[in-house]
Amino acid sequence: MKKNIFISYSRYDTKFVDKLSNDLRQKGIDVWIDRENILPGEMWQKQIGIGLNMASALIFVISRHSIQSQWMLHEVTNFLSKNKKIFPILIDDVDASKLPIFLSNIQWVDFKKSYSKGFNLLLSGLGVSEKDTFIPIPSKIKKSKGYVFLSYVEEDSDFISSLKNFLKEHKYSYWDYEESDRDYHSQLFLELESVIIEASATLSVLSEDWKRSHWTIKEFFFSQEVHTPVFLLKAKNIRPTLAIAGMTYIDFIKNKNKGFEKLHRELIKKKL
């Protein structure tokens, strides 16, 4: 039976995951990785949910980056709730006290000491034997460069439509929380932090409404704090504000096409 494995990982561990996914495919195991399966212009969180539903098992790549991601832990706990198998694999030094409680009853595989030994143990857990005949699965081309986090208010949704078209054209997906989803008094607050940390960039859409919003300002400051590149996009006129005083923004008011051309150049400068 064909195995379809979802790999949950931090973007900071991409190099390891690329090797692991290619090695698994050589053993006839198909894997689901976000950047290979999410098309440019698609909503990242929605496609992640589809990938999880399709998967028969999940590999959780444990690293000092991934255990800090509340969104990833949310992915894994939801997967567990459906009584599907999870294979945690350890790839670097992680403080045992910081490991999620739900991992205490699951045998994890140590890749840190030896990749080859860890890989063989993982294959055994996946029910793959060296005696099996393997039909290698070709490597997949990455469809997306990852996702950008869209920080905006509902009043600027008209501009967001054009922005999403631009992202699709340039092979970016996006993470878009509707206004009603931003509840800073719930677990989502921690999940939102993880989403911003893992994002390729934050795109803050500036307007007077953006200035008045308490949550877009928080998203802006948090992005700066965790060193996620921030691009300020002036969609409407905005009076001077201390939050972005002295910072460079991209003006979309005078000429929207030129604004998108400049955004494209700035993304390239950041190697995004």
mmCIF file of C-alpha atoms in Angstrom:
data_model
loop_
_atom_site.group_PDB
_atom_site.id
_atom_site.type_symbol
_atom_site.label_atom_id
_atom_site.label_comp_id
_atom_site.label_asym_id
_atom_site.label_seq_id
_atom_site.Cartn_x
_atom_site.Cartn_y
_atom_site.Cartn_z
ATOM 1 C CA MET A 1 0.000 0.000 0.000
ATOM 2 C CA LYS A 2 1.304 3.453 -0.915
ATOM 3 C CA LYS A 3 2.360 5.470 2.112
ATOM 4 C CA ASN A 4 1.630 9.186 2.243
ATOM 5 C CA ILE A 5 3.620 10.847 5.015
ATOM 6 C CA PHE A 6 3.214 14.466 6.140
ATOM 7 C CA ILE A 7 6.456 16.062 7.372
ATOM 8 C CA SER A 8 6.003 18.756 10.019
ATOM 9 C CA TYR A 9 9.127 20.897 10.384
ATOM 10 C CA SER A 10 10.534 24.374 10.896
ATOM 11 C CA ARG A 11 11.727 26.251 7.812
ATOM 12 C CA TYR A 12 15.067 26.612 9.607
ATOM 13 C CA ASP A 13 15.515 22.846 9.195
ATOM 14 C CA THR A 14 14.773 22.793 5.452
ATOM 15 C CA LYS A 15 18.171 21.369 4.451
ATOM 16 C CA PHE A 16 17.695 18.301 6.665
ATOM 17 C CA VAL A 17 14.099 17.810 5.523
ATOM 18 C CA ASP A 18 15.085 17.975 1.844
ATOM 19 C CA LYS A 19 17.566 15.127 2.376
ATOM 20 C CA LEU A 20 15.117 13.084 4.447
ATOM 21 C CA SER A 21 12.289 13.457 1.936
ATOM 22 C CA ASN A 22 14.505 12.445 -0.987
ATOM 23 C CA ASP A 23 15.788 9.389 0.906
ATOM 24 C CA LEU A 24 12.244 8.325 1.819
ATOM 25 C CA ARG A 25 11.135 8.639 -1.786
ATOM 26 C CA GLN A 26 13.975 6.373 -2.848
ATOM 27 C CA LYS A 27 12.324 3.768 -0.614
ATOM 28 C CA GLY A 28 8.974 4.236 -2.333
ATOM 29 C CA ILE A 29 7.486 6.418 0.407
ATOM 30 C CA ASP A 30 5.630 9.500 -0.758
ATOM 31 C CA VAL A 31 5.953 12.527 1.498
ATOM 32 C CA TRP A 32 3.959 15.741 1.757
ATOM 33 C CA ILE A 33 6.042 18.897 2.197
ATOM 34 C CA ASP A 34 4.485 22.340 2.238
ATOM 35 C CA ARG A 35 6.678 24.100 -0.346
ATOM 36 C CA GLU A 36 6.273 21.239 -2.809
ATOM 37 C CA ASN A 37 2.512 20.958 -2.550
ATOM 38 C CA ILE A 38 1.153 24.432 -1.858
ATOM 39 C CA LEU A 39 0.720 26.430 -5.034
ATOM 40 C CA PRO A 40 1.684 30.098 -5.222
ATOM 41 C CA GLY A 41 -1.249 32.309 -4.308
ATOM 42 C CA GLU A 42 -2.923 29.702 -2.103
ATOM 43 C CA MET A 43 -3.780 30.236 1.548
ATOM 44 C CA TRP A 44 -1.064 28.383 3.473
ATOM 45 C CA GLN A 45 -3.034 27.325 6.552
ATOM 46 C CA LYS A 46 -5.922 25.921 4.475
ATOM 47 C CA GLN A 47 -3.613 23.766 2.336
ATOM 48 C CA ILE A 48 -1.754 22.528 5.421
ATOM 49 C CA GLY A 49 -5.081 21.252 6.753
ATOM 50 C CA ILE A 50 -5.778 19.426 3.487
ATOM 51 C CA GLY A 51 -2.313 17.836 3.552
ATOM 52 C CA LEU A 52 -2.826 16.630 7.118
ATOM 53 C CA ASN A 53 -6.199 15.094 6.277
ATOM 54 C CA MET A 54 -4.719 13.175 3.336
ATOM 55 C CA ALA A 55 -1.717 11.832 5.267
ATOM 56 C CA SER A 56 -1.630 8.342 6.761
ATOM 57 C CA ALA A 57 1.179 9.267 9.182
ATOM 58 C CA LEU A 58 3.203 12.280 10.285
ATOM 59 C CA ILE A 59 6.917 12.773 10.853
ATOM 60 C CA PHE A 60 7.552 15.507 13.419
ATOM 61 C CA VAL A 61 11.087 16.901 13.047
ATOM 62 C CA ILE A 62 12.140 17.904 16.562
ATOM 63 C CA SER A 63 14.665 20.718 16.761
ATOM 64 C CA ARG A 64 15.281 23.777 18.910
ATOM 65 C CA HIS A 65 13.273 25.717 16.332
ATOM 66 C CA SER A 66 10.272 23.437 15.924
ATOM 67 C CA ILE A 67 9.552 22.965 19.633
ATOM 68 C CA GLN A 68 9.071 26.723 19.941
ATOM 69 C CA SER A 69 6.377 26.718 17.270
ATOM 70 C CA GLN A 70 2.908 26.600 18.799
ATOM 71 C CA TRP A 71 1.409 26.219 15.333
ATOM 72 C CA MET A 72 3.456 23.089 14.643
ATOM 73 C CA LEU A 73 2.501 21.621 18.015
ATOM 74 C CA HIS A 74 -1.112 22.408 17.127
ATOM 75 C CA GLU A 75 -0.660 20.473 13.850
ATOM 76 C CA VAL A 76 0.728 17.450 15.672
ATOM 77 C CA THR A 77 -1.850 17.350 18.475
ATOM 78 C CA ASN A 78 -4.692 17.617 15.946
ATOM 79 C CA PHE A 79 -3.173 14.747 13.982
ATOM 80 C CA LEU A 80 -2.924 12.653 17.154
ATOM 81 C CA SER A 81 -6.574 13.318 17.968
ATOM 82 C CA LYS A 82 -7.500 11.478 14.751
ATOM 83 C CA ASN A 83 -5.676 8.351 15.978
ATOM 84 C CA LYS A 84 -3.079 8.560 13.235
ATOM 85 C CA LYS A 85 0.545 7.535 13.763
ATOM 86 C CA ILE A 86 3.238 10.075 14.563
ATOM 87 C CA PHE A 87 6.976 9.506 14.261
ATOM 88 C CA PRO A 88 8.970 12.119 16.199
ATOM 89 C CA ILE A 89 12.615 12.389 15.064
ATOM 90 C CA LEU A 90 15.290 14.324 16.954
ATOM 91 C CA ILE A 91 17.858 16.193 14.844
ATOM 92 C CA ASP A 92 19.717 18.439 17.304
ATOM 93 C CA ASP A 93 20.278 19.112 20.997
ATOM 94 C CA VAL A 94 16.962 19.919 22.613
ATOM 95 C CA ASP A 95 16.291 20.461 26.305
ATOM 96 C CA ALA A 96 14.178 17.451 27.315
ATOM 97 C CA SER A 97 12.156 19.634 29.697
ATOM 98 C CA LYS A 98 10.951 21.688 26.726
ATOM 99 C CA LEU A 99 9.589 18.726 24.790
ATOM 100 C CA PRO A 100 5.785 18.633 24.525
ATOM 101 C CA ILE A 101 4.063 16.401 27.068
ATOM 102 C CA PHE A 102 2.288 14.396 24.367
ATOM 103 C CA LEU A 103 5.670 13.103 23.146
ATOM 104 C CA SER A 104 6.382 11.377 26.460
ATOM 105 C CA ASN A 105 4.369 8.306 25.436
ATOM 106 C CA ILE A 106 5.684 8.127 21.869
ATOM 107 C CA GLN A 107 8.991 6.503 20.923
ATOM 108 C CA TRP A 108 11.124 9.001 19.046
ATOM 109 C CA VAL A 109 14.047 8.316 16.719
ATOM 110 C CA ASP A 110 17.476 9.892 17.278
ATOM 111 C CA PHE A 111 18.991 11.263 14.061
ATOM 112 C CA LYS A 112 21.393 13.473 15.980
ATOM 113 C CA LYS A 113 24.059 10.830 16.617
ATOM 114 C CA SER A 114 23.762 8.943 13.323
ATOM 115 C CA TYR A 115 21.599 9.810 10.335
ATOM 116 C CA SER A 116 21.890 6.330 8.789
ATOM 117 C CA LYS A 117 20.936 4.514 12.001
ATOM 118 C CA GLY A 118 18.089 6.918 12.619
ATOM 119 C CA PHE A 119 16.853 6.506 9.054
ATOM 120 C CA ASN A 120 16.850 2.707 9.291
ATOM 121 C CA LEU A 121 14.894 2.860 12.552
ATOM 122 C CA LEU A 122 12.397 5.229 10.961
ATOM 123 C CA LEU A 123 11.949 2.863 8.004
ATOM 124 C CA SER A 124 11.295 0.018 10.406
ATOM 125 C CA GLY A 125 8.658 2.086 12.200
ATOM 126 C CA LEU A 126 7.045 2.888 8.858
ATOM 127 C CA GLY A 127 6.845 -0.828 8.100
ATOM 128 C CA VAL A 128 9.472 -0.822 5.368
ATOM 129 C CA SER A 129 11.816 -3.805 5.161
ATOM 130 C CA GLU A 130 15.136 -4.043 3.317
ATOM 131 C CA LYS A 131 13.696 -7.137 1.621
ATOM 132 C CA ASP A 132 10.953 -5.079 0.019
ATOM 133 C CA THR A 133 11.122 -4.122 -3.639
ATOM 134 C CA PHE A 134 11.164 -0.349 -3.920
ATOM 135 C CA ILE A 135 9.794 1.770 -6.727
ATOM 136 C CA PRO A 136 11.488 5.142 -6.179
ATOM 137 C CA ILE A 137 9.266 8.215 -6.265
ATOM 138 C CA PRO A 138 10.745 11.141 -8.215
ATOM 139 C CA SER A 139 11.735 14.250 -6.297
ATOM 140 C CA LYS A 140 9.281 17.108 -6.585
ATOM 141 C CA ILE A 141 9.944 20.650 -7.680
ATOM 142 C CA LYS A 142 9.184 23.275 -5.055
ATOM 143 C CA LYS A 143 6.047 25.082 -6.184
ATOM 144 C CA SER A 144 6.224 27.876 -3.633
ATOM 145 C CA LYS A 145 8.923 29.988 -1.995
ATOM 146 C CA GLY A 146 7.075 29.661 1.278
ATOM 147 C CA TYR A 147 4.510 32.028 2.710
ATOM 148 C CA VAL A 148 4.380 35.678 3.648
ATOM 149 C CA PHE A 149 2.292 36.850 6.574
ATOM 150 C CA LEU A 150 -0.313 39.432 5.575
ATOM 151 C CA SER A 151 -0.895 42.052 8.261
ATOM 152 C CA TYR A 152 -3.803 44.315 7.396
ATOM 153 C CA VAL A 153 -7.235 45.492 8.445
ATOM 154 C CA GLU A 154 -10.531 44.552 6.843
ATOM 155 C CA GLU A 155 -11.003 48.072 5.482
ATOM 156 C CA ASP A 156 -8.028 47.516 3.147
ATOM 157 C CA SER A 157 -9.269 44.238 1.658
ATOM 158 C CA ASP A 158 -9.536 45.806 -1.812
ATOM 159 C CA PHE A 159 -5.758 46.267 -1.915
ATOM 160 C CA ILE A 160 -5.185 42.762 -0.532
ATOM 161 C CA SER A 161 -6.838 41.246 -3.596
ATOM 162 C CA SER A 162 -4.204 42.841 -5.867
ATOM 163 C CA LEU A 163 -1.456 41.864 -3.444
ATOM 164 C CA LYS A 164 -2.495 38.203 -3.516
ATOM 165 C CA ASN A 165 -2.368 38.226 -7.315
ATOM 166 C CA PHE A 166 1.175 39.609 -7.127
ATOM 167 C CA LEU A 167 2.206 36.900 -4.661
ATOM 168 C CA LYS A 168 0.811 34.171 -6.899
ATOM 169 C CA GLU A 169 2.720 35.547 -9.890
ATOM 170 C CA HIS A 170 5.975 35.527 -7.934
ATOM 171 C CA LYS A 171 5.515 32.059 -6.402
ATOM 172 C CA TYR A 172 4.589 33.028 -2.860
ATOM 173 C CA SER A 173 1.773 31.614 -0.813
ATOM 174 C CA TYR A 174 0.319 33.619 2.041
ATOM 175 C CA TRP A 175 -0.966 33.331 5.573
ATOM 176 C CA ASP A 176 -4.076 35.392 6.039
ATOM 177 C CA TYR A 177 -5.951 35.614 9.325
ATOM 178 C CA GLU A 178 -9.372 37.149 8.990
ATOM 179 C CA GLU A 179 -9.996 39.950 11.448
ATOM 180 C CA SER A 180 -12.332 37.777 13.508
ATOM 181 C CA ASP A 181 -9.604 35.146 13.931
ATOM 182 C CA ARG A 182 -7.272 37.434 15.844
ATOM 183 C CA ASP A 183 -8.127 36.676 19.450
ATOM 184 C CA TYR A 184 -5.252 37.711 21.671
ATOM 185 C CA HIS A 185 -6.909 36.175 24.714
ATOM 186 C CA SER A 186 -6.709 32.610 23.407
ATOM 187 C CA GLN A 187 -4.156 29.989 22.382
ATOM 188 C CA LEU A 188 -4.199 31.573 18.932
ATOM 189 C CA PHE A 189 -2.016 34.361 20.300
ATOM 190 C CA LEU A 190 0.869 31.880 20.667
ATOM 191 C CA GLU A 191 0.088 30.245 17.341
ATOM 192 C CA LEU A 192 0.222 33.641 15.636
ATOM 193 C CA GLU A 193 3.697 34.233 17.045
ATOM 194 C CA SER A 194 4.844 30.929 15.537
ATOM 195 C CA VAL A 195 3.316 31.793 12.173
ATOM 196 C CA ILE A 196 5.202 35.105 12.037
ATOM 197 C CA ILE A 197 8.487 33.493 13.109
ATOM 198 C CA GLU A 198 8.212 30.873 10.347
ATOM 199 C CA ALA A 199 7.125 33.369 7.661
ATOM 200 C CA SER A 200 9.479 34.395 4.866
ATOM 201 C CA ALA A 201 8.359 37.982 5.457
ATOM 202 C CA THR A 202 5.605 40.130 6.953
ATOM 203 C CA LEU A 203 3.763 42.482 4.606
ATOM 204 C CA SER A 204 2.191 45.323 6.602
ATOM 205 C CA VAL A 205 -0.452 47.202 4.612
ATOM 206 C CA LEU A 206 -0.420 50.817 5.810
ATOM 207 C CA SER A 207 -3.465 53.045 6.125
ATOM 208 C CA GLU A 208 -5.195 55.131 8.786
ATOM 209 C CA ASP A 209 -7.167 52.032 9.761
ATOM 210 C CA TRP A 210 -3.897 50.065 10.108
ATOM 211 C CA LYS A 211 -2.632 52.809 12.412
ATOM 212 C CA ARG A 212 -5.718 52.579 14.644
ATOM 213 C CA SER A 213 -5.633 48.791 14.897
ATOM 214 C CA HIS A 214 -4.047 47.402 18.068
ATOM 215 C CA TRP A 215 -3.265 43.998 16.536
ATOM 216 C CA THR A 216 -1.548 45.103 13.297
ATOM 217 C CA ILE A 217 0.814 47.257 15.352
ATOM 218 C CA LYS A 218 1.584 44.259 17.565
ATOM 219 C CA GLU A 219 2.251 42.103 14.511
ATOM 220 C CA PHE A 220 4.604 44.758 13.139
ATOM 221 C CA PHE A 221 6.626 45.078 16.347
ATOM 222 C CA PHE A 222 6.748 41.320 16.921
ATOM 223 C CA SER A 223 7.985 40.704 13.367
ATOM 224 C CA GLN A 224 10.830 43.125 14.000
ATOM 225 C CA GLU A 225 11.632 41.522 17.342
ATOM 226 C CA VAL A 226 11.988 38.018 15.852
ATOM 227 C CA HIS A 227 13.844 39.315 12.767
ATOM 228 C CA THR A 228 11.191 38.395 10.230
ATOM 229 C CA PRO A 229 11.720 40.850 7.334
ATOM 230 C CA VAL A 230 8.999 43.505 7.282
ATOM 231 C CA PHE A 231 7.851 45.342 4.166
ATOM 232 C CA LEU A 232 5.684 48.414 4.700
ATOM 233 C CA LEU A 233 3.158 48.833 1.884
ATOM 234 C CA LYS A 234 1.422 52.214 1.774
ATOM 235 C CA ALA A 235 -1.993 51.382 0.347
ATOM 236 C CA LYS A 236 -3.773 54.550 1.505
ATOM 237 C CA ASN A 237 -2.770 57.908 2.932
ATOM 238 C CA ILE A 238 -1.609 57.697 6.522
ATOM 239 C CA ARG A 239 -0.640 60.506 8.854
ATOM 240 C CA PRO A 240 2.795 60.369 10.515
ATOM 241 C CA THR A 241 2.964 57.735 13.235
ATOM 242 C CA LEU A 242 5.688 57.045 15.774
ATOM 243 C CA ALA A 243 5.513 53.284 15.173
ATOM 244 C CA ILE A 244 7.139 53.545 11.732
ATOM 245 C CA ALA A 245 8.866 56.934 12.022
ATOM 246 C CA GLY A 246 11.954 57.090 9.802
ATOM 247 C CA MET A 247 11.240 53.746 8.141
ATOM 248 C CA THR A 248 11.107 53.253 4.383
ATOM 249 C CA TYR A 249 7.805 52.247 2.850
ATOM 250 C CA ILE A 250 6.684 51.295 -0.661
ATOM 251 C CA ASP A 251 4.127 53.730 -2.055
ATOM 252 C CA PHE A 252 1.192 52.146 -3.897
ATOM 253 C CA ILE A 253 -0.967 55.278 -3.963
ATOM 254 C CA LYS A 254 0.602 57.161 -6.871
ATOM 255 C CA ASN A 255 1.182 54.141 -9.100
ATOM 256 C CA LYS A 256 0.162 50.654 -7.993
ATOM 257 C CA ASN A 257 2.105 48.876 -10.760
ATOM 258 C CA LYS A 258 5.327 50.679 -9.865
ATOM 259 C CA GLY A 259 4.666 49.824 -6.240
ATOM 260 C CA PHE A 260 4.525 46.119 -7.041
ATOM 261 C CA GLU A 261 7.657 46.416 -9.196
ATOM 262 C CA LYS A 262 9.513 47.934 -6.254
ATOM 263 C CA LEU A 263 8.195 45.271 -3.870
ATOM 264 C CA HIS A 264 9.503 42.618 -6.255
ATOM 265 C CA ARG A 265 12.947 44.252 -6.296
ATOM 266 C CA GLU A 266 13.017 44.548 -2.506
ATOM 267 C CA LEU A 267 12.084 40.881 -2.062
ATOM 268 C CA ILE A 268 14.947 39.931 -4.386
ATOM 269 C CA LYS A 269 17.356 42.121 -2.391
ATOM 270 C CA LYS A 270 16.387 40.180 0.727
ATOM 271 C CA LYS A 271 16.932 36.938 -1.238
ATOM 272 C CA LEU A 272 13.322 35.965 -0.726
#
